[in-house]
CSV table of C-alpha atoms in Angstrom, one decimal:
chain,number,residue,atom,x,y,z
A,1,MET,CA,10.6,14.2,6.1
A,2,ASN,CA,7.0,15.2,6.6
A,3,ASP,CA,6.7,17.9,9.2
A,4,GLN,CA,9.0,16.4,11.7
A,5,HIS,CA,12.1,18.4,12.8
A,6,PHE,CA,14.3,15.3,13.5
A,7,ASN,CA,14.2,11.7,12.4
A,8,LEU,CA,15.3,10.7,15.9
A,9,VAL,CA,16.0,12.3,19.2
A,10,ILE,CA,17.9,10.5,22.0
A,11,LEU,CA,16.7,12.0,25.2
A,12,GLY,CA,18.2,12.4,28.7
A,13,GLY,CA,21.3,10.2,28.4
A,14,SER,CA,24.7,10.9,29.8
A,15,VAL,CA,26.4,11.8,26.5
A,16,ILE,CA,30.2,11.6,25.9
A,17,THR,CA,31.1,14.4,23.6
A,18,PRO,CA,34.6,15.9,22.8
A,19,SER,CA,33.8,18.5,25.5
A,20,GLY,CA,33.2,15.8,28.2
A,21,ARG,CA,30.3,14.0,29.8
A,22,GLU,CA,27.0,15.8,30.1
A,23,LYS,CA,23.3,14.9,30.5
A,24,THR,CA,21.8,16.2,27.3
A,25,ASP,CA,19.8,15.3,24.2
A,26,VAL,CA,21.0,14.5,20.7
A,27,GLY,CA,18.9,15.2,17.5
A,28,ILE,CA,19.5,13.2,14.3
A,29,ARG,CA,18.5,14.3,10.8
A,30,ASN,CA,19.2,12.4,7.6
A,31,GLY,CA,21.6,10.0,9.3
A,32,ARG,CA,23.8,12.7,10.9
A,33,ILE,CA,23.9,14.5,14.2
A,34,ALA,CA,22.1,17.8,13.7
A,35,GLU,CA,21.9,19.2,17.2
A,36,ILE,CA,23.0,18.6,20.8
A,37,GLY,CA,21.2,20.3,23.7
A,38,ASN,CA,17.7,20.4,25.3
A,39,LEU,CA,15.4,18.9,22.6
A,40,SER,CA,12.7,17.6,24.9
A,41,ARG,CA,10.0,19.8,23.2
A,42,THR,CA,11.3,19.4,19.7
A,43,ALA,CA,9.3,17.4,17.1
A,44,ALA,CA,10.7,14.1,16.1
A,45,ALA,CA,9.6,11.0,14.2
A,46,GLU,CA,11.1,8.8,16.8
A,47,ARG,CA,12.3,9.3,20.4
A,48,PHE,CA,14.7,7.1,22.4
A,49,ASP,CA,14.5,7.5,26.2
A,50,ALA,CA,18.1,7.2,27.4
A,51,ALA,CA,17.5,8.2,31.0
A,52,GLY,CA,19.9,6.3,33.2
A,53,LEU,CA,22.0,5.2,30.2
A,54,HIS,CA,25.3,6.4,28.7
A,55,VAL,CA,25.4,7.5,25.1
A,56,LEU,CA,28.8,6.8,23.5
A,57,PRO,CA,30.2,7.4,20.1
A,58,GLY,CA,29.7,4.3,18.0
A,59,VAL,CA,32.3,1.6,18.8
A,60,ILE,CA,34.6,0.8,15.8
A,61,ASP,CA,36.3,-2.6,15.9
A,62,THR,CA,39.4,-2.2,13.6
A,63,GLN,CA,40.5,-5.8,13.6
A,64,VAL,CA,38.1,-8.7,12.7
A,65,HIS,CA,38.3,-11.8,10.6
A,66,PHE,CA,34.9,-12.7,9.1
A,67,ARG,CA,36.3,-15.5,6.9
A,68,GLU,CA,34.3,-14.7,3.7
A,69,PRO,CA,35.0,-15.7,1.0
A,70,GLY,CA,36.2,-19.3,1.2
A,71,LEU,CA,35.8,-20.1,4.9
A,72,GLU,CA,32.1,-19.4,5.5
A,73,HIS,CA,31.7,-22.5,7.7
A,74,LYS,CA,33.5,-20.5,10.4
A,75,GLU,CA,31.9,-17.1,9.8
A,76,ASP,CA,30.6,-14.8,7.1
A,77,LEU,CA,29.9,-11.1,6.7
A,78,GLU,CA,26.3,-11.4,7.7
A,79,SER,CA,26.8,-13.5,10.8
A,80,GLY,CA,30.0,-11.5,11.9
A,81,THR,CA,28.3,-8.1,11.6
A,82,ARG,CA,25.2,-9.5,13.3
A,83,GLY,CA,27.3,-10.3,16.3
A,84,ALA,CA,29.0,-6.9,16.0
A,85,VAL,CA,25.8,-4.9,16.4
A,86,LYS,CA,24.4,-7.2,19.1
A,87,GLY,CA,27.6,-6.3,21.0
A,88,GLY,CA,27.3,-2.5,20.4
A,89,VAL,CA,29.8,-2.2,17.5
A,90,THR,CA,28.8,0.2,14.7
A,91,ALA,CA,31.6,-0.4,12.2
A,92,ILE,CA,34.3,-3.0,11.5
A,93,PHE,CA,37.6,-3.3,9.6
A,94,GLU,CA,37.9,-6.8,8.2
A,95,MET,CA,41.2,-8.6,7.6
A,96,PRO,CA,42.5,-10.1,4.2
A,97,ASN,CA,43.4,-13.7,5.1
A,98,THR,CA,40.4,-15.2,3.4
A,99,SER,CA,40.3,-17.8,0.6
A,100,PRO,CA,41.3,-16.4,-1.8
A,101,ASN,CA,43.3,-13.7,0.0
A,102,THR,CA,42.2,-10.1,-0.4
A,103,ASP,CA,45.3,-9.0,-2.2
A,104,SER,CA,44.0,-7.5,-5.5
A,105,ALA,CA,41.5,-4.9,-6.8
A,106,GLU,CA,39.2,-7.7,-7.9
A,107,ALA,CA,39.3,-9.5,-4.5
A,108,LEU,CA,38.6,-6.2,-2.7
A,109,ALA,CA,35.7,-5.3,-5.0
A,110,ASP,CA,34.3,-8.8,-4.5
A,111,LYS,CA,34.3,-8.3,-0.7
A,112,VAL,CA,32.6,-4.9,-1.0
A,113,SER,CA,30.0,-6.4,-3.3
A,114,ARG,CA,29.3,-9.2,-0.9
A,115,ALA,CA,29.0,-6.8,2.0
A,116,VAL,CA,26.4,-4.4,0.5
A,117,GLY,CA,22.9,-5.5,1.6
A,118,ARG,CA,24.2,-8.2,4.0
A,119,THR,CA,26.1,-6.4,6.7
A,120,TRP,CA,24.4,-5.1,9.8
A,121,CYS,CA,27.1,-2.4,10.5
A,122,ASP,CA,29.4,-0.3,8.4
A,123,PHE,CA,32.5,-1.9,7.1
A,124,ALA,CA,35.9,-1.5,5.5
A,125,PHE,CA,38.4,-4.2,4.3
A,126,PHE,CA,42.2,-4.4,4.6
A,127,VAL,CA,44.2,-5.5,1.6
A,128,GLY,CA,46.9,-8.0,2.2
A,129,ALA,CA,50.5,-7.3,1.3
A,130,THR,CA,52.3,-10.2,-0.5
A,131,ASN,CA,55.8,-10.8,-1.9
A,132,GLU,CA,54.4,-9.9,-5.3
A,133,ASN,CA,51.9,-7.0,-5.0
A,134,ALA,CA,54.0,-4.2,-3.5
A,135,GLU,CA,53.8,-2.0,-6.6
A,136,THR,CA,50.0,-2.2,-6.6
A,137,LEU,CA,49.4,-1.3,-3.0
A,138,ARG,CA,49.5,2.5,-3.6
A,139,ASP,CA,46.4,2.1,-5.8
A,140,LEU,CA,44.7,-0.6,-3.7
A,141,GLU,CA,44.8,1.4,-0.5
A,142,ARG,CA,42.7,4.2,-2.0
A,143,ARG,CA,40.0,2.1,-3.5
A,144,PRO,CA,36.4,2.3,-2.1
A,145,GLY,CA,35.9,0.2,1.0
A,146,CYS,CA,39.6,-0.2,1.8
A,147,SER,CA,40.8,0.5,5.3
A,148,GLY,CA,44.5,0.2,4.4
A,149,VAL,CA,47.2,-2.4,4.0
A,150,LYS,CA,47.8,-5.4,6.3
A,151,VAL,CA,51.2,-7.1,6.7
A,152,PHE,CA,51.8,-10.5,8.3
A,153,MET,CA,55.5,-10.7,9.3
A,154,GLY,CA,55.0,-14.2,10.8
A,155,SER,CA,52.9,-17.1,9.6
A,156,SER,CA,49.5,-17.2,11.3
A,157,THR,CA,46.1,-18.4,10.1
A,158,GLY,CA,46.1,-18.2,6.3
A,159,SER,CA,48.8,-17.9,3.6
A,160,LEU,CA,49.7,-14.2,3.7
A,161,LEU,CA,53.3,-13.7,4.7
A,162,VAL,CA,55.9,-11.0,4.0
A,163,ALA,CA,58.9,-12.1,6.1
A,164,ASP,CA,62.0,-10.6,4.3
A,165,ASP,CA,63.2,-7.1,5.1
A,166,GLY,CA,63.7,-6.3,1.4
A,167,LYS,CA,60.1,-7.2,0.6
A,168,LEU,CA,58.8,-5.4,3.7
A,169,ARG,CA,60.7,-2.3,2.6
A,170,ASP,CA,59.0,-2.5,-0.8
A,171,VAL,CA,55.6,-2.7,0.8
A,172,LEU,CA,56.2,0.3,3.1
A,173,ALA,CA,57.7,2.3,0.2
A,174,ASN,CA,54.5,2.0,-1.9
A,175,GLY,CA,51.6,4.1,-0.5
A,176,SER,CA,50.9,6.7,2.2
A,177,ARG,CA,48.2,5.4,4.5
A,178,ARG,CA,49.0,3.7,7.8
A,179,VAL,CA,50.0,0.0,7.5
A,180,ALA,CA,48.7,-2.5,10.0
A,181,ILE,CA,51.3,-5.0,11.1
A,182,HIS,CA,51.2,-8.5,12.6
A,183,ALA,CA,54.6,-8.4,14.2
A,184,GLU,CA,56.0,-11.9,14.8
A,185,ASP,CA,59.4,-12.8,13.4
A,186,GLU,CA,59.1,-15.8,11.0
A,187,ASP,CA,62.7,-16.9,11.4
A,188,ARG,CA,62.3,-17.0,15.2
A,189,LEU,CA,59.1,-18.9,14.9
A,190,ARG,CA,60.8,-21.5,12.7
A,191,GLU,CA,63.7,-21.8,15.1
A,192,ARG,CA,61.3,-22.5,18.0
A,193,ARG,CA,59.3,-25.3,16.2
A,194,VAL,CA,62.0,-27.9,17.2
A,195,LEU,CA,60.9,-27.3,20.9
A,196,LEU,CA,57.4,-28.6,20.2
A,197,ASP,CA,56.2,-31.3,22.6
A,198,ARG,CA,53.1,-32.9,21.0
A,199,ASN,CA,52.0,-34.2,24.4
A,200,ALA,CA,52.1,-30.8,26.2
A,201,GLY,CA,49.2,-29.1,24.4
A,202,PRO,CA,48.4,-25.4,24.0
A,203,VAL,CA,50.0,-24.4,27.3
A,204,GLN,CA,53.3,-24.4,25.4
A,205,HIS,CA,51.9,-21.9,22.8
A,206,PRO,CA,53.4,-18.8,24.4
A,207,HIS,CA,56.8,-20.5,24.7
A,208,LEU,CA,56.9,-21.6,21.1
A,209,ARG,CA,55.8,-18.1,19.9
A,210,ASP,CA,57.9,-16.5,22.6
A,211,GLU,CA,58.4,-12.8,23.6
A,212,GLU,CA,61.5,-12.6,21.4
A,213,SER,CA,59.4,-13.5,18.4
A,214,ALA,CA,57.3,-10.4,18.9
A,215,VAL,CA,60.1,-8.1,20.0
A,216,ARG,CA,62.4,-8.9,17.2
A,217,ALA,CA,59.7,-8.3,14.6
A,218,THR,CA,58.6,-5.0,16.2
A,219,ARG,CA,62.2,-3.8,16.2
A,220,ARG,CA,62.6,-4.7,12.6
A,221,ILE,CA,59.4,-3.0,11.4
A,222,LEU,CA,60.1,0.1,13.4
A,223,ALA,CA,63.5,0.5,11.7
A,224,LEU,CA,62.0,-0.1,8.3
A,225,ALA,CA,59.1,2.4,9.0
A,226,ARG,CA,61.7,5.0,10.0
A,227,GLU,CA,63.8,4.3,6.8
A,228,THR,CA,60.8,4.6,4.5
A,229,SER,CA,59.0,7.4,6.4
A,230,ARG,CA,55.9,5.2,6.6
A,231,ARG,CA,53.3,5.2,9.5
A,232,ILE,CA,52.6,1.8,10.9
A,233,HIS,CA,50.1,0.4,13.4
A,234,VAL,CA,51.2,-2.7,15.4
A,235,LEU,CA,48.3,-5.0,16.1
A,236,HIS,CA,47.6,-7.1,19.2
A,237,VAL,CA,50.7,-6.2,21.1
A,238,SER,CA,51.3,-8.9,23.7
A,239,THR,CA,54.7,-8.3,25.5
A,240,ALA,CA,55.9,-5.9,28.1
A,241,GLU,CA,59.2,-5.5,26.1
A,242,GLU,CA,57.5,-4.1,23.0
A,243,LEU,CA,55.8,-1.2,24.8
A,244,PRO,CA,58.9,1.0,25.5
A,245,LEU,CA,60.0,0.4,21.9
A,246,LEU,CA,56.7,1.6,20.5
A,247,ALA,CA,56.5,4.5,23.0
A,248,ALA,CA,59.8,5.8,21.7
A,249,ASN,CA,58.5,5.9,18.2
A,250,LYS,CA,55.0,7.4,18.5
A,251,ASP,CA,55.7,9.8,15.6
A,252,ILE,CA,55.5,6.8,13.2
A,253,ALA,CA,53.9,4.0,15.2
A,254,THR,CA,50.6,3.4,16.9
A,255,LEU,CA,49.5,0.2,18.7
A,256,GLU,CA,46.5,-2.0,19.5
A,257,ALA,CA,45.7,-4.1,22.5
A,258,THR,CA,43.0,-6.7,22.6
A,259,PRO,CA,40.4,-7.6,25.3
A,260,GLN,CA,41.9,-11.1,25.5
A,261,HIS,CA,45.4,-9.9,26.3
A,262,LEU,CA,44.0,-7.4,28.8
A,263,THR,CA,41.8,-10.0,30.5
A,264,LEU,CA,43.3,-13.5,30.3
A,265,SER,CA,46.7,-14.7,31.4
A,266,ALA,CA,48.8,-17.8,31.0
A,267,PRO,CA,49.1,-20.5,32.1
A,268,GLU,CA,45.6,-20.4,33.6
A,269,CYS,CA,43.8,-19.6,30.4
A,270,TYR,CA,45.3,-22.7,28.6
A,271,GLU,CA,44.6,-25.0,31.6
A,272,ARG,CA,41.0,-23.9,31.6
A,273,LEU,CA,40.3,-23.3,27.9
A,274,ASP,CA,42.8,-25.6,26.2
A,275,ALA,CA,43.0,-24.6,22.5
A,276,PHE,CA,40.0,-22.3,22.9
A,277,GLY,CA,42.4,-19.9,24.4
A,278,GLN,CA,45.0,-20.2,21.6
A,279,MET,CA,45.6,-17.1,19.5
A,280,ASN,CA,48.5,-15.4,17.7
A,281,PRO,CA,50.4,-13.7,19.3
A,282,PRO,CA,49.7,-15.8,22.4
A,283,ILE,CA,48.1,-14.9,25.7
A,284,ARG,CA,51.1,-14.5,28.0
A,285,ASP,CA,51.7,-14.5,31.7
A,286,ASP,CA,50.4,-11.8,34.1
A,287,ARG,CA,53.5,-9.7,33.9
A,288,HIS,CA,52.7,-8.8,30.3
A,289,ARG,CA,49.0,-8.3,31.1
A,290,GLN,CA,49.8,-5.8,33.8
A,291,ALA,CA,52.3,-4.0,31.5
A,292,LEU,CA,49.5,-3.5,28.9
A,293,TRP,CA,47.3,-1.9,31.6
A,294,GLN,CA,50.1,0.4,32.6
A,295,ALA,CA,50.6,1.3,28.9
A,296,ILE,CA,46.8,2.1,28.7
A,297,GLU,CA,47.1,4.3,31.8
A,298,ALA,CA,50.2,6.1,30.3
A,299,GLY,CA,48.4,6.7,27.0
A,300,ILE,CA,50.8,4.5,25.0
A,301,VAL,CA,48.0,2.1,23.8
A,302,ASP,CA,46.1,3.8,21.0
A,303,LEU,CA,43.1,1.6,20.5
A,304,VAL,CA,41.5,-1.7,21.4
A,305,GLY,CA,40.4,-4.1,18.7
A,306,SER,CA,38.9,-7.5,19.2
A,307,ASP,CA,40.9,-9.6,16.7
A,308,HIS,CA,37.7,-11.6,16.2
A,309,ALA,CA,39.0,-14.8,14.6
A,310,PRO,CA,36.5,-17.7,14.9
A,311,HIS,CA,37.0,-21.4,14.3
A,312,THR,CA,34.6,-24.2,14.8
A,313,ARG,CA,34.6,-26.3,17.9
A,314,GLU,CA,35.7,-29.3,15.9
A,315,GLU,CA,38.7,-27.4,14.5
A,316,LYS,CA,39.7,-26.1,18.0
A,317,GLU,CA,39.4,-29.7,19.4
A,318,ARG,CA,42.2,-30.9,17.2
A,319,PRO,CA,45.4,-31.9,19.0
A,320,TYR,CA,47.9,-29.0,19.3
A,321,PRO,CA,49.5,-27.7,17.1
A,322,GLU,CA,46.9,-28.7,14.5
A,323,SER,CA,44.4,-26.7,16.5
A,324,PRO,CA,44.1,-23.3,14.7
A,325,SER,CA,44.8,-20.0,16.5
A,326,GLY,CA,42.1,-17.4,17.0
A,327,VAL,CA,39.1,-16.7,19.2
A,328,PRO,CA,35.8,-14.9,18.6
A,329,GLY,CA,35.7,-11.4,20.1
A,330,VAL,CA,33.7,-8.7,18.2
A,331,GLN,CA,30.5,-9.3,20.2
A,332,THR,CA,32.2,-9.4,23.6
A,333,LEU,CA,34.5,-6.4,23.1
A,334,VAL,CA,32.1,-3.8,24.7
A,335,PRO,CA,30.9,-5.8,27.7
A,336,VAL,CA,34.4,-7.0,28.6
A,337,LEU,CA,35.8,-3.5,28.4
A,338,LEU,CA,32.8,-2.0,30.3
A,339,ASP,CA,33.5,-4.6,33.1
A,340,HIS,CA,37.0,-3.2,33.3
A,341,VAL,CA,35.5,0.3,33.5
A,342,ASN,CA,33.4,-0.7,36.4
A,343,ALA,CA,36.4,-2.4,38.1
A,344,GLY,CA,38.2,1.0,37.9
A,345,ARG,CA,40.9,-0.1,35.5
A,346,LEU,CA,39.6,2.2,32.7
A,347,SER,CA,37.6,5.4,32.7
A,348,LEU,CA,34.6,5.7,30.4
A,349,GLU,CA,36.3,8.5,28.6
A,350,ARG,CA,39.4,6.3,28.0
A,351,PHE,CA,37.1,3.6,26.7
A,352,VAL,CA,35.7,6.1,24.2
A,353,ASP,CA,39.3,7.1,23.2
A,354,LEU,CA,40.3,3.5,22.6
A,355,THR,CA,37.2,2.4,20.7
A,356,SER,CA,36.0,5.4,18.6
A,357,ALA,CA,38.2,8.5,18.8
A,358,GLY,CA,41.4,6.4,18.5
A,359,PRO,CA,40.3,4.6,15.3
A,360,ASN,CA,39.2,7.9,13.9
A,361,ARG,CA,42.5,9.5,14.6
A,362,ILE,CA,44.8,6.6,13.5
A,363,PHE,CA,43.0,5.6,10.3
A,364,GLY,CA,41.6,9.0,9.3
A,365,ILE,CA,38.0,7.9,9.3
A,366,ALA,CA,35.6,10.5,7.8
A,367,ASN,CA,32.6,11.5,9.9
A,368,LYS,CA,32.8,8.8,12.5
A,369,GLY,CA,34.3,8.4,16.0
A,370,ARG,CA,32.8,11.3,18.0
A,371,ILE,CA,29.4,12.7,19.0
A,372,ALA,CA,29.5,16.1,17.3
A,373,VAL,CA,27.3,18.0,14.9
A,374,GLY,CA,27.8,16.9,11.3
A,375,TYR,CA,29.1,13.5,12.2
A,376,ASP,CA,27.4,10.2,11.3
A,377,ALA,CA,24.7,9.4,14.0
A,378,ASP,CA,26.5,6.3,15.2
A,379,PHE,CA,25.9,5.5,18.9
A,380,THR,CA,26.7,2.7,21.3
A,381,ILE,CA,24.2,3.1,24.2
A,382,VAL,CA,25.2,1.3,27.4
A,383,ASP,CA,23.9,0.5,30.8
A,384,LEU,CA,26.8,0.7,33.1
A,385,LYS,CA,24.9,-0.8,36.0
A,386,ALA,CA,23.5,-3.8,34.1
A,387,GLN,CA,24.9,-7.1,35.5
A,388,ARG,CA,25.0,-9.9,33.0
A,389,THR,CA,26.8,-13.1,32.3
A,390,ILE,CA,28.4,-13.7,28.9
A,391,THR,CA,27.4,-17.1,27.6
A,392,ASN,CA,28.0,-19.2,24.5
A,393,ALA,CA,24.3,-19.1,23.9
A,394,TRP,CA,24.3,-15.3,23.4
A,395,ILE,CA,27.0,-15.5,20.7
A,396,GLU,CA,25.8,-14.8,17.1
A,397,SER,CA,29.0,-16.0,15.5
A,398,LYS,CA,28.8,-19.3,13.5
A,399,SER,CA,31.4,-20.7,15.9
A,400,LYS,CA,28.8,-20.4,18.8
A,401,TRP,CA,31.5,-20.1,21.5
A,402,THR,CA,33.5,-17.4,23.3
A,403,PRO,CA,36.6,-17.7,25.6
A,404,PHE,CA,34.6,-15.5,28.0
A,405,ASP,CA,31.7,-18.0,28.5
A,406,GLY,CA,30.5,-17.8,32.1
A,407,MET,CA,32.1,-14.4,32.8
A,408,ALA,CA,29.9,-12.2,34.9
A,409,VAL,CA,30.2,-8.5,33.9
A,410,THR,CA,28.9,-5.2,35.0
A,411,GLY,CA,28.1,-3.0,32.0
A,412,TRP,CA,26.2,-4.0,28.8
A,413,PRO,CA,25.4,-2.5,25.4
A,414,VAL,CA,21.6,-1.9,25.2
A,415,ALA,CA,21.3,-0.3,21.8
A,416,THR,CA,23.3,0.1,18.6
A,417,ILE,CA,22.4,3.0,16.4
A,418,ILE,CA,24.0,3.4,12.9
A,419,ARG,CA,23.6,6.5,10.9
A,420,GLY,CA,20.4,7.3,12.9
A,421,LYS,CA,18.9,3.9,12.6
A,422,THR,CA,18.4,1.7,15.6
A,423,VAL,CA,19.7,-1.8,14.6
A,424,MET,CA,19.8,-3.4,18.0
A,425,ARG,CA,17.9,-2.7,21.2
A,426,GLU,CA,17.8,-4.9,24.3
A,427,ASP,CA,19.5,-7.8,22.5
A,428,ALA,CA,16.9,-7.7,19.7
A,429,LEU,CA,18.0,-7.1,16.1
A,430,LEU,CA,15.8,-4.6,14.3
A,431,SER,CA,15.1,-3.8,10.6
A,432,ASP,CA,17.4,-5.2,7.9
A,433,PRO,CA,21.2,-5.2,7.2
A,434,THR,CA,22.0,-1.7,5.8
A,435,GLY,CA,25.8,-1.5,6.3
A,436,ARG,CA,27.8,0.8,4.0
A,437,PRO,CA,31.5,1.2,3.3
A,438,VAL,CA,33.4,3.4,5.8
A,439,ARG,CA,34.9,6.5,4.1
A,440,PHE,CA,38.4,7.8,4.8
A,441,GLN,CA,39.7,11.4,4.8
A,442,GLU,CA,42.7,10.6,2.5
A,443,CYS,CA,40.4,8.9,-0.1
A,444,LEU,CA,37.6,11.5,-0.5
A,445,ILE,CA,39.0,13.2,-3.6
A,446,GLU,CA,36.7,12.3,-6.5
A,447,GLY,CA,38.4,10.2,-9.1
């Protein structure tokens, strides 16, 4: 390293560490945090002046759909992670409903191979549970680059589905890492299809996939998790009624909220966005949105993930219900949540808990999720006073749209640093893609 003491020093920012918020400097050496304190006189190969900015642990988005392989016309690993780092995200967990599905060792290894040298941020991939692969999951969840097992209890975008209690029990009984759950009850969804009015459009989406569809599935999976002694993580919770159920089972269950469910509400979002506001589970009325905010304040919500799930404009413009569910979100996660911070709905410390410390705690991530000596030098540096407008033109996703187009926000990511390397600064992408697989504490034993 020549004669320099640090590779990089971040100077004068308001740094959020496990001890709280303090104005200090951070020194990085060999991709890790080496020292926190007054480093203004210390030799460094590179200096980053963070005066007036807040230095946060790198944001980890634990639910994205980057569509590769098979659906690259919507998104791929390069374009998805390019949007991630432009939005201040330093690592992502990608979902298995690709084509083919990520449900085998070969499919997982293929994704990891595709990601190396093409991803702008660090990455891990969920493997999908099926009705046939339960006995292999114990091995799959421990393979390099795997973030865990994902279960779809209700049909959504893609062909992965495990709807039967017996099959779900088999999945939960095979393995030890936390299982991510899409909790919508398939039988209930099928019952509701007879209510479809082809002339009504997406405004009926939250009625066809109603509250009971979510609540019934969450009750079922909680009972099965208790029976099998398996930890679960319920994704994109959308109803007020699920929250007390999950709060009563915190020893085995954690839960995610999304910026969409925290920001948008029905029927307004469907009247304004049409199918561009359609996702599974649906955006619901304001009663549910307010309940999610109350659950965040009470500490019940464990993390926020974007559920980035892009589709082309042409696909979204199909008549409902042929219009696919899902909206882009990885690039807008940070600015939308920072706007909520500035509006007083969320403290900056809670933002950190939901986007870095929470993912670390729930998924057992090694060396990421906090600003502490010895941890990976991952930082999301933000300007809390910056006033910007989110636009479709800013979006890096191949879809080139966002449901938050035209939304004025206060708070913006100004730099993304991953393992000590600045990959985004002031909206400009720097260097080359150098993403690596995220490592997990339960999988560090050498095989």
